[in-house]
Amino acid sequence: DYVEDLHIVPPSLERPVMFLSGGNQQKVVLARWLFSESKILIFDEPTRGIDVGGKAEVFALMDRLIHPDERARWQRHVHAMNHNGRPEAIDVRIVTRSGEVRWISHLCGPVHDADGRQTGVRATNLDITERKNVARNFDSYTRVDVVSPIDGAIIPAYNVKPEFLSAVQNVD
């Protein structure tokens, strides 16, 4: 339940959002997005106007989108981005609301004001699940380098049938 996860005060679904504090209003908006059927979520300053404790709650909720086995790597990525001021990239698994695991290629970089001060971070994400699946399957193929009888060029071949290899090896 997002009301409990985000510690929205007061924890009542009956109270109109306009009567909540600014930070709690922001947390309600985030909860609505996460609960919606949206295929894309855009987080544009999701912690603006929220106190330090509220920010931690929001970031923890966003981190739950990351696959549990990837969270430590994700945290190292976030830390690096916040401390080195350079663009950072990472391929990471996420878990969708339905429980499906997807691969995301994430690239983020700092945004600076006219005086060169970092004012935020801009990121882009691309679903690369199909590419990762093809690569995983490709790695399981048997690779054999075949020498072309015409020009002697080495040609990589994959999933070569054993009978083909026998025939090739017996050619003079």
mmCIF file of C-alpha atoms in Angstrom:
data_model
loop_
_atom_site.group_PDB
_atom_site.id
_atom_site.type_symbol
_atom_site.label_atom_id
_atom_site.label_comp_id
_atom_site.label_asym_id
_atom_site.label_seq_id
_atom_site.Cartn_x
_atom_site.Cartn_y
_atom_site.Cartn_z
ATOM 1 C CA ASP A 1 0.000 0.000 0.000
ATOM 2 C CA TYR A 2 1.614 3.231 -1.189
ATOM 3 C CA VAL A 3 0.024 5.342 1.564
ATOM 4 C CA GLU A 4 1.923 3.287 4.154
ATOM 5 C CA ASP A 5 5.109 2.892 2.056
ATOM 6 C CA LEU A 6 5.405 6.649 1.566
ATOM 7 C CA HIS A 7 4.252 7.541 5.077
ATOM 8 C CA ILE A 8 1.603 9.932 3.762
ATOM 9 C CA VAL A 9 0.256 11.973 6.678
ATOM 10 C CA PRO A 10 -2.532 11.736 7.590
ATOM 11 C CA PRO A 11 -2.833 8.155 6.277
ATOM 12 C CA SER A 12 -6.378 8.585 5.016
ATOM 13 C CA LEU A 13 -7.595 7.885 1.514
ATOM 14 C CA GLU A 14 -10.648 10.034 2.244
ATOM 15 C CA ARG A 15 -8.830 13.338 2.773
ATOM 16 C CA PRO A 16 -8.597 15.562 -0.343
ATOM 17 C CA VAL A 17 -5.020 15.881 -1.609
ATOM 18 C CA MET A 18 -5.251 19.693 -1.644
ATOM 19 C CA PHE A 19 -5.384 19.654 2.174
ATOM 20 C CA LEU A 20 -2.110 17.731 2.542
ATOM 21 C CA SER A 21 1.319 19.334 2.932
ATOM 22 C CA GLY A 22 3.351 19.948 -0.235
ATOM 23 C CA GLY A 23 5.582 16.975 0.443
ATOM 24 C CA ASN A 24 2.634 14.667 1.017
ATOM 25 C CA GLN A 25 0.963 15.973 -2.141
ATOM 26 C CA GLN A 26 4.106 15.079 -4.093
ATOM 27 C CA LYS A 27 4.137 11.591 -2.553
ATOM 28 C CA VAL A 28 0.464 11.088 -3.515
ATOM 29 C CA VAL A 29 1.257 12.045 -7.125
ATOM 30 C CA LEU A 30 4.124 9.534 -7.161
ATOM 31 C CA ALA A 31 1.908 6.819 -5.687
ATOM 32 C CA ARG A 32 -0.747 7.471 -8.353
ATOM 33 C CA TRP A 33 1.846 7.112 -11.116
ATOM 34 C CA LEU A 34 3.236 3.902 -9.685
ATOM 35 C CA PHE A 35 -0.262 2.465 -9.240
ATOM 36 C CA SER A 36 -1.435 3.476 -12.731
ATOM 37 C CA GLU A 37 -1.367 1.327 -15.847
ATOM 38 C CA SER A 38 1.215 3.619 -17.450
ATOM 39 C CA LYS A 39 3.849 2.003 -19.630
ATOM 40 C CA ILE A 40 6.237 4.930 -19.124
ATOM 41 C CA LEU A 41 7.016 6.871 -15.945
ATOM 42 C CA ILE A 42 8.899 10.133 -16.172
ATOM 43 C CA PHE A 43 10.416 11.285 -12.902
ATOM 44 C CA ASP A 44 11.029 15.017 -13.151
ATOM 45 C CA GLU A 45 12.273 16.213 -9.775
ATOM 46 C CA PRO A 46 10.147 13.667 -7.867
ATOM 47 C CA THR A 47 11.457 14.903 -4.519
ATOM 48 C CA ARG A 48 11.054 18.645 -5.056
ATOM 49 C CA GLY A 49 9.424 20.217 -2.012
ATOM 50 C CA ILE A 50 9.821 17.129 0.149
ATOM 51 C CA ASP A 51 11.778 17.089 3.403
ATOM 52 C CA VAL A 52 14.891 14.926 3.776
ATOM 53 C CA GLY A 53 12.992 11.987 5.301
ATOM 54 C CA GLY A 54 10.380 12.124 2.562
ATOM 55 C CA LYS A 55 13.089 12.148 -0.110
ATOM 56 C CA ALA A 56 14.564 8.957 1.303
ATOM 57 C CA GLU A 57 11.116 7.318 1.231
ATOM 58 C CA VAL A 58 10.514 8.337 -2.380
ATOM 59 C CA PHE A 59 13.953 7.151 -3.531
ATOM 60 C CA ALA A 60 13.487 3.849 -1.673
ATOM 61 C CA LEU A 61 10.172 3.324 -3.439
ATOM 62 C CA MET A 62 11.755 4.124 -6.813
ATOM 63 C CA ASP A 63 14.607 1.709 -6.007
ATOM 64 C CA ARG A 64 12.042 -1.079 -5.607
ATOM 65 C CA LEU A 65 11.617 -0.932 -9.386
ATOM 66 C CA ILE A 66 15.199 -2.225 -9.667
ATOM 67 C CA HIS A 67 15.673 -6.011 -9.622
ATOM 68 C CA PRO A 68 16.847 -7.075 -6.130
ATOM 69 C CA ASP A 69 20.075 -8.584 -7.519
ATOM 70 C CA GLU A 70 20.904 -5.247 -9.188
ATOM 71 C CA ARG A 71 20.206 -2.819 -6.330
ATOM 72 C CA ALA A 72 23.772 -2.641 -4.979
ATOM 73 C CA ARG A 73 25.128 -1.961 -8.478
ATOM 74 C CA TRP A 74 22.376 0.627 -9.021
ATOM 75 C CA GLN A 75 23.265 2.391 -5.758
ATOM 76 C CA ARG A 76 26.942 2.529 -6.794
ATOM 77 C CA HIS A 77 25.850 4.035 -10.128
ATOM 78 C CA VAL A 78 23.691 6.670 -8.411
ATOM 79 C CA HIS A 79 26.510 7.508 -5.997
ATOM 80 C CA ALA A 80 29.012 7.879 -8.863
ATOM 81 C CA MET A 81 26.636 10.114 -10.806
ATOM 82 C CA ASN A 82 26.080 12.350 -7.819
ATOM 83 C CA HIS A 83 29.781 12.673 -6.995
ATOM 84 C CA ASN A 84 31.829 12.703 -10.181
ATOM 85 C CA GLY A 85 29.743 15.060 -12.331
ATOM 86 C CA ARG A 86 30.259 12.975 -15.483
ATOM 87 C CA PRO A 87 27.734 11.049 -17.572
ATOM 88 C CA GLU A 88 27.238 7.499 -16.315
ATOM 89 C CA ALA A 89 25.730 4.472 -18.054
ATOM 90 C CA ILE A 90 24.480 1.149 -16.723
ATOM 91 C CA ASP A 91 22.448 -1.787 -18.014
ATOM 92 C CA VAL A 92 20.176 -2.935 -15.210
ATOM 93 C CA ARG A 93 17.224 -5.258 -14.726
ATOM 94 C CA ILE A 94 13.936 -3.887 -13.466
ATOM 95 C CA VAL A 95 10.813 -5.643 -12.277
ATOM 96 C CA THR A 96 7.527 -4.514 -13.783
ATOM 97 C CA ARG A 97 4.316 -4.299 -11.793
ATOM 98 C CA SER A 98 3.269 -7.671 -13.293
ATOM 99 C CA GLY A 99 6.534 -9.224 -12.062
ATOM 100 C CA GLU A 100 8.181 -9.411 -15.485
ATOM 101 C CA VAL A 101 11.941 -8.800 -15.519
ATOM 102 C CA ARG A 102 13.106 -6.352 -18.198
ATOM 103 C CA TRP A 103 16.563 -5.002 -19.071
ATOM 104 C CA ILE A 104 17.002 -1.224 -19.218
ATOM 105 C CA SER A 105 19.972 0.643 -20.630
ATOM 106 C CA HIS A 106 20.208 3.762 -18.455
ATOM 107 C CA LEU A 107 22.337 6.788 -19.302
ATOM 108 C CA CYS A 108 22.395 9.884 -17.137
ATOM 109 C CA GLY A 109 24.401 13.030 -16.955
ATOM 110 C CA PRO A 110 24.570 16.223 -14.947
ATOM 111 C CA VAL A 111 22.669 19.382 -15.831
ATOM 112 C CA HIS A 112 24.489 22.654 -15.123
ATOM 113 C CA ASP A 113 23.324 26.236 -14.802
ATOM 114 C CA ALA A 114 24.958 29.192 -16.575
ATOM 115 C CA ASP A 115 27.556 29.408 -13.776
ATOM 116 C CA GLY A 116 28.583 25.772 -14.188
ATOM 117 C CA ARG A 117 26.904 24.536 -10.992
ATOM 118 C CA GLN A 118 25.219 21.173 -11.184
ATOM 119 C CA THR A 119 21.486 21.725 -10.786
ATOM 120 C CA GLY A 120 20.217 18.241 -11.493
ATOM 121 C CA VAL A 121 20.520 15.105 -13.531
ATOM 122 C CA ARG A 122 18.969 14.212 -16.869
ATOM 123 C CA ALA A 123 18.559 10.568 -17.818
ATOM 124 C CA THR A 124 17.309 8.399 -20.622
ATOM 125 C CA ASN A 125 16.302 4.752 -20.491
ATOM 126 C CA LEU A 126 15.910 2.220 -23.270
ATOM 127 C CA ASP A 127 14.327 -1.224 -22.966
ATOM 128 C CA ILE A 128 17.019 -3.623 -24.228
ATOM 129 C CA THR A 129 15.410 -6.868 -23.082
ATOM 130 C CA GLU A 130 15.221 -8.387 -26.568
ATOM 131 C CA ARG A 131 18.864 -7.503 -27.286
ATOM 132 C CA LYS A 132 19.962 -9.103 -23.997
ATOM 133 C CA ASN A 133 17.917 -12.242 -24.761
ATOM 134 C CA VAL A 134 19.479 -12.553 -28.225
ATOM 135 C CA ALA A 135 22.962 -12.053 -26.767
ATOM 136 C CA ARG A 136 22.336 -14.674 -24.073
ATOM 137 C CA ASN A 137 21.118 -17.163 -26.671
ATOM 138 C CA PHE A 138 23.975 -16.294 -29.009
ATOM 139 C CA ASP A 139 26.516 -17.036 -26.279
ATOM 140 C CA SER A 140 25.075 -20.553 -25.968
ATOM 141 C CA TYR A 141 25.671 -21.320 -29.665
ATOM 142 C CA THR A 142 28.597 -23.407 -30.784
ATOM 143 C CA ARG A 143 31.058 -21.311 -32.740
ATOM 144 C CA VAL A 144 33.365 -22.850 -35.288
ATOM 145 C CA ASP A 145 35.770 -20.916 -37.489
ATOM 146 C CA VAL A 146 35.526 -22.329 -41.009
ATOM 147 C CA VAL A 147 38.260 -21.650 -43.562
ATOM 148 C CA SER A 148 36.801 -20.761 -46.938
ATOM 149 C CA PRO A 149 38.009 -23.169 -49.637
ATOM 150 C CA ILE A 150 37.846 -20.317 -52.163
ATOM 151 C CA ASP A 151 40.068 -17.632 -50.642
ATOM 152 C CA GLY A 152 41.192 -19.054 -47.304
ATOM 153 C CA ALA A 153 39.214 -16.445 -45.329
ATOM 154 C CA ILE A 154 38.128 -17.449 -41.847
ATOM 155 C CA ILE A 155 34.342 -17.434 -41.569
ATOM 156 C CA PRO A 156 32.721 -17.726 -38.130
ATOM 157 C CA ALA A 157 29.829 -20.197 -38.157
ATOM 158 C CA TYR A 158 27.317 -20.813 -35.380
ATOM 159 C CA ASN A 159 25.160 -23.819 -34.534
ATOM 160 C CA VAL A 160 27.042 -25.934 -37.022
ATOM 161 C CA LYS A 161 25.634 -29.441 -37.407
ATOM 162 C CA PRO A 162 28.125 -32.185 -36.488
ATOM 163 C CA GLU A 163 27.645 -33.919 -39.868
ATOM 164 C CA PHE A 164 28.672 -30.673 -41.623
ATOM 165 C CA LEU A 165 31.837 -30.477 -39.524
ATOM 166 C CA SER A 166 32.691 -34.082 -40.405
ATOM 167 C CA ALA A 167 32.185 -33.379 -44.091
ATOM 168 C CA VAL A 168 34.302 -30.217 -43.951
ATOM 169 C CA GLN A 169 37.114 -31.916 -42.063
ATOM 170 C CA ASN A 170 37.287 -34.714 -44.656
ATOM 171 C CA VAL A 171 37.640 -32.319 -47.612
ATOM 172 C CA ASP A 172 41.159 -32.211 -49.087
#
